[in-house]
Amino acid sequence: MARFLVTGAAGFIGSHLVEALRAAGHDVIGVDRRPGADVVGDLLTLDLAPLLDGVEYVVHLAGQPGVRESWSQFPAYLAGNLQTTQRLLESLRDRPLKKFVLASTSSVYGEAPMPAREDGPAMPVSPYGLTKLAAEKLCDLYGRTSGIPWVALRYFTVYGPRQRPDMAFSRWFNAALDGEPIQIYGDGSQLRDFTYVADAVTATQRAALNPVVGVPINVGGGSAVTVREAIRLIAAITGRPIRIRQLPPAPGDMRETRADTERLWREVGFRPSTPLEEGLWQQYRWHLAQRA
């Protein structure tokens, strides 16, 4: 079995990934600024050398998430998405690493034609997307100059149990359960490719252990629906009447995200398959359990 270092290990995707890796028998060190990780600390100040001893795979999920806040809080995105990535890569230059997996995002595509292809244009429309694209470029730089084997996973709107409270489905489930209106930005016709967290975790494990290196890979769930269609599903699942409060479109929000996942299938041998309704039921049950 392999030895992994997972950053962002107490987060949404990270906590699921750590559980899955350990269930498969791997040795995992989880790092996060939040409680719940094996090592609690900031990647910008932690002594990385002892953490990396004997590590064969690094999955770098830690970062500063969120599109809308990236305009006003850019220094946090610069530190969380770029400086942490560079510091990790620099610490790995002379180590016999088998794979460095970077958590990237569909936000790197921005105004690119959809469905988005990895070999197509990347045209971010937010500082968040820009910092994630720059983190990919850092991986490419260290791959070419230091031989670090890397792959970047461009996740498309991951959802499911433990989803961050600021993310759309969490906000909408909580609003429905509390009898509050659901807030949406724009008219709700935006199209999103939703990816269930268990599928994202499987794709991450396989990409880490697979020989593929030196490329970004889309991780999209194949459940592309409009915001209003997703809200109708939440209304049906919760059995609650839902009121919508429409807000002006937010700067940096993409009109459409749809992933071309042929590279994921061809290079990693996996294609996410969890239907959106099934994944939403799982997330709904988790919200009910949290409230209980």
Coordinates of C-alpha atoms in Angstrom, one line a residue:
M1 CA 0.0 0.0 0.0
A2 CA 1.1 3.6 -0.6
R3 CA 1.9 6.5 1.7
F4 CA -0.2 9.7 1.0
L5 CA -0.1 13.3 2.2
V6 CA -3.5 14.9 1.8
T7 CA -3.8 18.7 2.3
G8 CA -7.2 20.1 3.1
A9 CA -7.9 16.8 4.8
A10 CA -10.6 18.2 7.1
G11 CA -12.5 19.7 4.2
F12 CA -15.4 18.6 2.1
I13 CA -13.6 16.5 -0.6
G14 CA -10.5 15.9 1.6
S15 CA -12.3 14.2 4.5
H16 CA -14.1 11.8 2.1
L17 CA -10.8 11.1 0.3
V18 CA -8.9 10.4 3.5
E19 CA -11.6 7.9 4.6
A20 CA -11.5 6.2 1.2
L21 CA -7.7 5.9 1.1
R22 CA -7.6 4.4 4.6
A23 CA -10.4 2.0 3.8
A24 CA -8.3 0.8 0.9
G25 CA -5.4 0.2 3.2
H26 CA -3.2 3.2 2.4
D27 CA -1.1 5.1 5.0
V28 CA -2.4 8.7 5.0
I29 CA -1.2 11.9 6.7
G30 CA -3.9 14.5 6.7
V31 CA -3.0 18.2 7.0
D32 CA -5.4 21.1 7.4
R33 CA -5.7 24.4 9.3
R34 CA -9.0 23.1 10.7
P35 CA -9.5 20.6 13.5
G36 CA -10.0 17.0 12.5
A37 CA -6.8 16.6 10.5
D38 CA -3.8 14.5 11.7
V39 CA -1.6 17.6 11.6
V40 CA -3.3 21.0 12.2
G41 CA -1.4 23.9 10.8
D42 CA -0.8 26.4 7.9
L43 CA 1.0 25.1 4.8
L44 CA 2.8 28.4 4.6
T45 CA 4.4 28.1 8.0
L46 CA 4.5 24.3 8.8
D47 CA 7.9 22.5 8.6
L48 CA 7.1 20.3 5.6
A49 CA 10.2 18.2 5.6
P50 CA 9.1 15.7 8.3
L51 CA 5.6 15.5 6.8
L52 CA 7.0 14.5 3.5
D53 CA 9.4 11.8 4.7
G54 CA 8.5 8.6 2.9
V55 CA 5.5 10.1 1.2
E56 CA 4.9 8.7 -2.3
Y57 CA 1.8 10.7 -3.3
V58 CA 0.7 14.2 -2.5
V59 CA -2.9 15.2 -3.0
H60 CA -3.1 19.0 -2.7
L61 CA -6.8 19.8 -1.9
A62 CA -6.1 22.8 0.4
G63 CA -6.9 26.2 -1.1
Q64 CA -9.0 29.3 -0.9
P65 CA -12.4 28.5 -2.4
G66 CA -15.2 30.7 -3.7
V67 CA -15.7 32.8 -6.8
R68 CA -17.5 35.9 -5.6
E69 CA -15.2 36.8 -2.6
S70 CA -12.1 36.5 -4.8
W71 CA -12.5 40.0 -6.1
S72 CA -12.3 41.7 -2.7
Q73 CA -10.1 39.2 -0.9
F74 CA -7.4 38.5 -3.5
P75 CA -4.5 38.3 -1.1
A76 CA -6.1 35.3 0.6
Y77 CA -6.5 33.6 -2.8
L78 CA -2.9 34.4 -3.7
A79 CA -1.7 32.8 -0.5
G80 CA -4.2 29.9 -0.4
N81 CA -4.0 28.8 -4.0
L82 CA -0.6 29.9 -5.3
Q83 CA 1.9 30.3 -2.4
T84 CA 0.9 27.0 -0.7
T85 CA 1.2 25.2 -4.0
Q86 CA 4.6 26.7 -4.8
R87 CA 5.9 25.9 -1.3
L88 CA 4.8 22.3 -1.5
L89 CA 6.3 21.8 -5.0
E90 CA 9.6 23.4 -3.9
S91 CA 9.7 21.0 -0.9
L92 CA 9.3 18.1 -3.3
R93 CA 12.0 18.9 -5.8
D94 CA 14.6 16.4 -4.5
R95 CA 12.2 13.7 -3.3
P96 CA 11.3 10.4 -5.1
L97 CA 7.6 11.4 -5.5
K98 CA 5.3 9.2 -7.6
K99 CA 2.5 11.8 -8.1
F100 CA 1.5 15.3 -7.2
V101 CA -2.3 15.8 -7.6
L102 CA -3.6 19.3 -7.7
A103 CA -7.2 20.2 -7.0
S104 CA -8.2 22.6 -9.8
T105 CA -11.6 23.8 -10.9
S106 CA -14.0 24.3 -13.8
S107 CA -13.6 28.0 -13.1
V108 CA -10.4 28.0 -15.1
Y109 CA -12.5 27.8 -18.3
G110 CA -14.6 30.9 -17.8
E111 CA -15.9 32.0 -21.2
A112 CA -14.4 29.0 -23.1
P113 CA -16.8 27.0 -25.3
M114 CA -18.7 24.2 -23.6
P115 CA -18.4 21.3 -23.1
A116 CA -15.0 22.3 -22.0
R117 CA -12.0 20.3 -23.2
E118 CA -8.7 20.2 -21.4
D119 CA -6.8 21.0 -24.6
G120 CA -9.1 24.0 -25.4
P121 CA -8.9 27.6 -24.2
A122 CA -8.9 28.5 -20.5
M123 CA -10.5 32.0 -20.1
P124 CA -11.2 32.5 -16.4
V125 CA -13.7 35.3 -15.4
S126 CA -12.8 35.5 -11.7
P127 CA -9.6 36.0 -9.7
Y128 CA -10.4 32.6 -8.1
G129 CA -10.3 30.8 -11.5
L130 CA -7.1 32.8 -12.4
T131 CA -5.2 31.6 -9.3
K132 CA -6.2 28.0 -9.9
L133 CA -5.0 28.2 -13.5
A134 CA -1.8 29.8 -12.3
A135 CA -1.4 26.9 -9.8
E136 CA -1.7 24.5 -12.7
K137 CA 1.1 26.4 -14.5
L138 CA 3.3 26.1 -11.4
C139 CA 2.8 22.3 -11.5
D140 CA 3.8 22.4 -15.2
L141 CA 6.9 24.5 -14.4
Y142 CA 8.1 22.2 -11.7
G143 CA 7.3 19.2 -13.8
R144 CA 9.5 20.5 -16.7
T145 CA 12.3 21.8 -14.5
S146 CA 12.4 19.4 -11.6
G147 CA 10.7 16.3 -12.9
I148 CA 7.8 16.3 -10.5
P149 CA 5.1 14.0 -11.9
W150 CA 1.8 16.0 -11.6
V151 CA -1.8 16.0 -12.7
A152 CA -4.4 18.6 -12.1
L153 CA -8.0 17.6 -11.6
R154 CA -10.5 20.2 -12.7
Y155 CA -13.5 19.5 -10.5
F156 CA -17.0 20.6 -11.7
T157 CA -19.3 21.7 -8.9
V158 CA -18.8 18.9 -6.4
Y159 CA -21.8 18.3 -4.0
G160 CA -22.9 15.7 -1.4
P161 CA -22.7 15.0 2.3
R162 CA -20.4 17.5 4.2
Q163 CA -20.6 20.1 1.4
R164 CA -19.4 23.5 2.6
P165 CA -22.2 25.6 4.1
D166 CA -21.5 28.5 1.7
M167 CA -22.1 26.3 -1.4
A168 CA -25.4 26.4 -3.2
F169 CA -26.9 23.0 -2.4
S170 CA -26.1 23.4 1.3
R171 CA -27.6 26.9 1.4
W172 CA -30.7 25.7 -0.5
F173 CA -31.4 22.6 1.6
N174 CA -31.0 24.6 4.8
A175 CA -33.3 27.4 3.4
A176 CA -35.9 24.8 2.4
L177 CA -35.8 23.1 5.8
D178 CA -36.0 26.5 7.6
G179 CA -38.8 27.8 5.4
E180 CA -36.6 30.6 4.1
P181 CA -36.4 31.8 0.5
I182 CA -33.7 30.4 -1.7
Q183 CA -31.4 33.1 -3.0
I184 CA -30.1 32.7 -6.5
Y185 CA -27.9 35.0 -8.6
G186 CA -29.3 35.8 -12.0
D187 CA -32.4 34.2 -13.5
G188 CA -31.6 30.6 -12.7
S189 CA -31.0 29.6 -16.3
Q190 CA -27.3 29.0 -15.7
L191 CA -26.2 25.5 -16.5
R192 CA -24.0 23.6 -14.1
D193 CA -22.3 20.2 -14.4
F194 CA -22.8 18.7 -10.9
T195 CA -20.4 16.0 -9.6
Y196 CA -21.2 13.8 -6.6
V197 CA -18.4 13.7 -4.0
A198 CA -17.9 9.9 -4.1
D199 CA -17.3 10.1 -7.8
A200 CA -14.9 12.9 -7.4
V201 CA -13.0 10.9 -4.7
T202 CA -12.8 7.8 -6.9
A203 CA -11.5 9.9 -9.8
T204 CA -8.9 11.4 -7.5
Q205 CA -7.7 8.1 -6.2
R206 CA -7.4 6.6 -9.7
A207 CA -5.7 9.6 -11.1
A208 CA -3.1 9.5 -8.3
L209 CA -2.3 5.8 -8.7
N210 CA -2.5 5.9 -12.6
P211 CA 0.6 6.5 -14.7
V212 CA -0.9 9.6 -16.4
V213 CA 1.2 12.8 -15.7
G214 CA 1.7 16.3 -16.9
V215 CA -1.9 17.2 -17.9
P216 CA -5.1 18.6 -16.5
I217 CA -8.1 16.3 -16.3
N218 CA -11.8 17.3 -16.1
V219 CA -13.8 15.6 -13.3
G220 CA -17.5 16.3 -14.3
G221 CA -20.5 14.4 -13.1
G222 CA -22.4 14.4 -16.4
S223 CA -25.5 15.9 -14.6
A224 CA -25.6 19.3 -16.3
V225 CA -28.9 21.0 -15.4
T226 CA -30.0 24.6 -14.9
V227 CA -30.1 26.2 -11.4
R228 CA -33.9 26.2 -11.5
E229 CA -34.1 22.5 -12.4
A230 CA -31.8 21.7 -9.5
I231 CA -34.1 23.8 -7.2
R232 CA -37.1 21.9 -8.4
L233 CA -35.3 18.6 -7.5
I234 CA -34.6 20.0 -4.0
A235 CA -38.3 21.0 -3.6
A236 CA -39.4 17.4 -4.6
I237 CA -36.9 15.8 -2.2
T238 CA -37.7 17.9 0.8
G239 CA -41.4 18.1 0.1
R240 CA -41.3 21.8 1.0
P241 CA -42.6 24.7 -1.0
I242 CA -39.7 26.8 -2.1
R243 CA -39.6 30.6 -2.6
I244 CA -36.9 32.1 -4.8
R245 CA -35.3 35.4 -4.1
Q246 CA -33.5 36.5 -7.3
L247 CA -30.4 38.6 -6.9
P248 CA -28.4 40.4 -9.7
P249 CA -25.8 38.2 -11.5
A250 CA -22.6 38.1 -9.5
P251 CA -19.2 39.1 -11.1
G252 CA -17.3 36.0 -12.0
D253 CA -20.2 33.6 -12.2
M254 CA -20.1 31.4 -15.3
R255 CA -23.2 31.1 -17.5
E256 CA -22.4 27.4 -18.2
T257 CA -20.2 24.6 -17.0
R258 CA -20.1 21.3 -18.8
A259 CA -17.2 18.9 -18.9
D260 CA -15.9 16.8 -21.7
T261 CA -14.7 13.8 -19.7
E262 CA -13.1 11.7 -22.5
R263 CA -9.6 12.3 -21.1
L264 CA -10.8 11.1 -17.6
W265 CA -12.1 7.9 -19.2
R266 CA -9.2 7.4 -21.6
E267 CA -6.3 8.1 -19.1
V268 CA -7.8 7.1 -15.8
G269 CA -10.5 4.6 -16.8
F270 CA -13.3 6.2 -14.9
R271 CA -16.4 8.2 -15.7
P272 CA -18.7 9.6 -12.9
S273 CA -22.1 8.1 -13.0
T274 CA -24.1 9.1 -9.9
P275 CA -27.4 10.6 -11.0
L276 CA -28.1 14.1 -9.6
E277 CA -31.3 13.1 -7.9
E278 CA -29.6 10.2 -6.1
G279 CA -26.7 12.3 -4.9
L280 CA -29.1 15.0 -3.7
W281 CA -31.0 12.5 -1.7
Q282 CA -27.7 11.5 0.0
Q283 CA -26.9 15.1 0.8
Y284 CA -30.5 15.7 2.1
R285 CA -30.2 12.7 4.5
W286 CA -26.9 14.1 5.7
H287 CA -28.5 17.5 6.4
L288 CA -31.3 15.9 8.4
A289 CA -28.8 13.8 10.4
Q290 CA -26.8 17.0 11.2
R291 CA -29.9 18.7 12.5
A292 CA -30.9 15.7 14.6

